């Protein structure tokens, strides 16, 4: 049974909230932020919170201040970064190395701030390599500039960047076949939704186990 608690943290961007899913004997903390269009109830974030604590990884699902305040639209990247910086001291309080992670916009925040904050690694779920239909507006620089061990988990049909569009770089990439930006798979897919989510958690369990 995972120990689940919540805490609020004051940041320069407003009040953030952390939902902790604590491992019994934690060796790592995985902090995951949400995207610009949803919250911490996203299927991938929920699945990681359910599975990782059994493998010695405490999961902290982080709600950015704009989301806590009930606003519908995410603020500018610099404000998201300020919110992430503000919650970082709470993430390091357990005294374990912290993996900075998130999905979509949250993955961009993790990449942009990883070196500055001293993250042990970065987990980028559904990294938005470019806006849909606009491959010329690449955000590859953020991913390539993370500066720490990085795992990208990407849906095979993600309109924000399919796996084959990603540039070569010092990161690992795991594809979830048929998955869209939210890792939803169509009914005609050769894998079930449950199997798709299992691919995400299996990849992250394996990767976190390899981190020194």
Short mmCIF file of C-alpha atoms in Angstrom, two decimals:
data_model
loop_
_atom_site.label_atom_id
_atom_site.label_comp_id
_atom_site.label_asym_id
_atom_site.label_seq_id
_atom_site.Cartn_x
_atom_site.Cartn_y
_atom_site.Cartn_z
CA UNK A 1 0.00 0.00 0.00
CA UNK A 2 1.55 3.27 -1.12
CA UNK A 3 1.63 6.13 1.38
CA UNK A 4 -0.10 9.08 -0.35
CA UNK A 5 0.08 12.62 1.05
CA UNK A 6 -0.29 16.13 -0.35
CA UNK A 7 1.41 19.39 0.46
CA UNK A 8 1.21 22.92 -0.86
CA UNK A 9 4.32 24.93 -1.65
CA UNK A 10 4.59 28.68 -2.15
CA UNK A 11 6.52 29.69 -5.26
CA UNK A 12 7.22 32.94 -7.11
CA UNK A 13 4.47 31.89 -9.52
CA UNK A 14 1.89 31.18 -6.81
CA UNK A 15 0.86 28.18 -4.73
CA UNK A 16 1.82 24.79 -6.14
CA UNK A 17 0.70 21.38 -4.88
CA UNK A 18 2.61 18.11 -4.61
CA UNK A 19 0.91 14.73 -4.29
CA UNK A 20 3.45 12.30 -2.85
CA UNK A 21 3.33 8.56 -3.54
CA UNK A 22 6.04 7.34 -1.20
CA UNK A 23 8.10 4.20 -1.63
CA UNK A 24 8.74 2.19 1.52
CA UNK A 25 12.51 2.27 0.99
CA UNK A 26 13.06 5.01 -1.57
CA UNK A 27 16.35 5.38 -3.42
CA UNK A 28 15.07 8.01 -5.87
CA UNK A 29 12.36 10.66 -6.16
CA UNK A 30 10.63 11.08 -9.53
CA UNK A 31 8.91 14.45 -9.82
CA UNK A 32 6.45 14.73 -12.71
CA UNK A 33 4.68 17.85 -13.89
CA UNK A 34 1.57 17.94 -16.06
CA UNK A 35 0.99 19.40 -19.49
CA UNK A 36 -0.63 22.66 -20.58
CA UNK A 37 -3.96 21.02 -21.33
CA UNK A 38 -4.44 18.69 -18.37
CA UNK A 39 -3.48 17.86 -14.82
CA UNK A 40 -1.84 15.16 -12.75
CA UNK A 41 -4.72 12.77 -13.47
CA UNK A 42 -3.19 12.01 -16.91
CA UNK A 43 -3.03 8.26 -17.53
CA UNK A 44 0.77 8.11 -17.68
CA UNK A 45 1.31 10.12 -14.50
CA UNK A 46 -1.26 8.05 -12.60
CA UNK A 47 0.30 4.81 -13.80
CA UNK A 48 3.79 5.85 -12.74
CA UNK A 49 2.48 6.84 -9.30
CA UNK A 50 0.87 3.40 -8.97
CA UNK A 51 3.86 1.35 -10.12
CA UNK A 52 7.14 3.11 -9.31
CA UNK A 53 6.88 3.10 -5.49
CA UNK A 54 7.01 -0.71 -5.59
CA UNK A 55 10.41 -0.37 -7.22
CA UNK A 56 11.99 1.98 -4.69
CA UNK A 57 11.04 5.23 -6.41
CA UNK A 58 8.91 7.82 -4.64
CA UNK A 59 6.71 9.67 -7.14
CA UNK A 60 5.78 13.32 -6.66
CA UNK A 61 2.99 14.50 -8.96
CA UNK A 62 3.31 18.28 -9.16
CA UNK A 63 0.49 20.68 -9.94
CA UNK A 64 1.71 24.03 -11.22
CA UNK A 65 0.30 27.17 -9.55
CA UNK A 66 -1.90 28.08 -12.51
CA UNK A 67 -3.61 24.71 -12.26
CA UNK A 68 -4.02 24.92 -8.48
CA UNK A 69 -5.63 28.34 -8.92
CA UNK A 70 -8.18 26.86 -11.33
CA UNK A 71 -7.05 28.74 -14.43
CA UNK A 72 -7.67 27.10 -17.80
CA UNK A 73 -4.66 28.37 -19.74
CA UNK A 74 -1.03 27.73 -18.90
CA UNK A 75 1.21 30.79 -18.50
CA UNK A 76 4.43 31.56 -20.37
CA UNK A 77 7.39 29.14 -20.14
CA UNK A 78 9.35 31.43 -17.80
CA UNK A 79 6.42 31.35 -15.33
CA UNK A 80 6.23 27.56 -15.54
CA UNK A 81 9.96 27.40 -14.86
CA UNK A 82 9.55 29.70 -11.85
CA UNK A 83 6.87 27.39 -10.43
CA UNK A 84 9.12 24.36 -10.91
CA UNK A 85 12.09 26.09 -9.26
CA UNK A 86 9.85 26.96 -6.33
CA UNK A 87 8.83 23.37 -5.61
CA UNK A 88 12.35 21.95 -5.98
CA UNK A 89 13.43 22.40 -2.33
CA UNK A 90 10.42 20.32 -1.22
CA UNK A 91 11.39 17.59 -3.69
CA UNK A 92 14.93 17.38 -2.31
CA UNK A 93 13.79 17.30 1.33
CA UNK A 94 13.61 13.46 1.46
CA UNK A 95 17.36 13.48 0.79
CA UNK A 96 17.27 11.29 -2.32
CA UNK A 97 18.41 12.11 -5.88
CA UNK A 98 15.56 13.75 -7.81
CA UNK A 99 14.60 12.90 -11.38
CA UNK A 100 12.95 15.92 -12.98
CA UNK A 101 10.11 14.87 -15.24
CA UNK A 102 6.83 15.70 -16.79
CA UNK A 103 4.55 15.26 -19.75
CA UNK A 104 4.36 17.67 -22.71
CA UNK A 105 4.87 21.23 -21.39
CA UNK A 106 6.01 19.68 -18.11
CA UNK A 107 8.72 17.77 -19.98
CA UNK A 108 9.97 21.01 -21.51
CA UNK A 109 10.18 22.59 -18.06
CA UNK A 110 12.14 19.61 -16.77
CA UNK A 111 14.62 19.83 -19.64
CA UNK A 112 15.10 23.60 -19.36
CA UNK A 113 15.80 23.57 -15.63
CA UNK A 114 17.56 20.22 -15.07
CA UNK A 115 21.17 21.39 -14.95
CA UNK A 116 20.37 24.54 -12.97
CA UNK A 117 18.46 22.62 -10.29
CA UNK A 118 20.87 19.70 -10.07
CA UNK A 119 18.44 17.05 -11.30
CA UNK A 120 19.84 13.52 -11.38
CA UNK A 121 18.07 12.80 -14.69
CA UNK A 122 15.11 13.87 -16.83
CA UNK A 123 12.01 11.90 -17.81
CA UNK A 124 10.27 13.45 -20.81
CA UNK A 125 6.81 12.01 -21.50
CA UNK A 126 5.26 13.06 -24.82
CA UNK A 127 7.92 15.70 -25.42
CA UNK A 128 6.32 18.31 -27.72
CA UNK A 129 9.08 18.47 -30.31
CA UNK A 130 7.08 20.97 -32.35
CA UNK A 131 3.51 22.31 -32.59
CA UNK A 132 1.27 20.01 -34.65
CA UNK A 133 1.91 20.50 -38.36
CA UNK A 134 4.79 22.92 -37.71
CA UNK A 135 7.98 20.83 -37.72
CA UNK A 136 10.03 23.92 -38.54
CA UNK A 137 9.30 25.24 -35.04
CA UNK A 138 11.50 22.65 -33.36
CA UNK A 139 12.09 22.56 -29.62
CA UNK A 140 14.87 19.98 -29.94
CA UNK A 141 17.31 22.42 -28.37
CA UNK A 142 15.52 22.14 -25.03
CA UNK A 143 15.72 18.35 -25.07
CA UNK A 144 19.32 18.22 -26.24
CA UNK A 145 20.31 20.83 -23.67
CA UNK A 146 19.03 18.94 -20.61
CA UNK A 147 22.60 18.00 -19.70
CA UNK A 148 21.70 14.91 -17.63
CA UNK A 149 20.65 11.32 -18.44
CA UNK A 150 17.31 11.62 -20.24
CA UNK A 151 14.56 9.20 -21.20
CA UNK A 152 11.92 10.21 -23.75
CA UNK A 153 8.74 8.13 -23.94
CA UNK A 154 6.83 9.06 -27.08
CA UNK A 155 3.66 7.89 -28.76
CA UNK A 156 4.12 6.50 -32.27
CA UNK A 157 1.38 8.81 -33.60
CA UNK A 158 2.06 11.90 -31.50
CA UNK A 159 1.22 14.96 -33.65
CA UNK A 160 3.65 17.01 -31.55
CA UNK A 161 6.52 14.82 -32.79
CA UNK A 162 6.68 11.20 -33.87
CA UNK A 163 9.67 9.15 -32.67
CA UNK A 164 11.31 9.14 -36.11
CA UNK A 165 11.32 12.95 -36.13
CA UNK A 166 13.58 13.20 -33.09
CA UNK A 167 17.21 14.16 -33.73
CA UNK A 168 20.18 12.09 -32.68
CA UNK A 169 21.36 12.96 -29.20
CA UNK A 170 22.52 11.77 -25.82
CA UNK A 171 19.16 10.48 -24.64
CA UNK A 172 17.14 7.28 -24.78
CA UNK A 173 13.83 7.11 -26.63
CA UNK A 174 11.11 4.51 -26.12
CA UNK A 175 8.18 4.38 -28.54
CA UNK A 176 4.65 3.47 -27.50
CA UNK A 177 3.19 2.14 -30.77
CA UNK A 178 -0.01 3.80 -32.01
CA UNK A 179 -0.04 6.22 -29.06
CA UNK A 180 -1.13 9.83 -29.48
CA UNK A 181 0.01 12.78 -27.36
CA UNK A 182 -1.87 11.38 -24.35
CA UNK A 183 -0.74 7.80 -25.12
CA UNK A 184 -4.27 6.87 -26.15
CA UNK A 185 -4.31 4.05 -28.70
CA UNK A 186 -7.13 3.49 -31.21
CA UNK A 187 -9.36 0.44 -30.96
CA UNK A 188 -7.91 -0.91 -34.20
CA UNK A 189 -4.38 -0.94 -32.71
CA UNK A 190 -2.62 -4.25 -32.21
CA UNK A 191 -2.06 -3.41 -28.55
CA UNK A 192 -4.62 -2.57 -25.88
CA UNK A 193 -4.70 0.64 -23.89
CA UNK A 194 -3.57 -1.32 -20.84
CA UNK A 195 -0.61 -2.72 -22.75
CA UNK A 196 0.34 0.75 -23.95
CA UNK A 197 0.39 2.10 -20.40
CA UNK A 198 2.36 -0.97 -19.32
CA UNK A 199 5.02 -0.13 -21.90
CA UNK A 200 5.42 3.29 -20.30
CA UNK A 201 5.77 2.00 -16.75
CA UNK A 202 8.03 -0.90 -17.80
CA UNK A 203 10.36 1.49 -19.62
CA UNK A 204 10.56 3.88 -16.69
CA UNK A 205 11.10 1.07 -14.16
CA UNK A 206 13.95 -0.31 -16.26
CA UNK A 207 15.51 3.11 -16.82
CA UNK A 208 15.32 4.23 -13.18
CA UNK A 209 16.88 0.91 -12.21
CA UNK A 210 19.85 1.67 -14.46
CA UNK A 211 20.57 5.10 -12.97
CA UNK A 212 23.63 5.23 -10.75
#
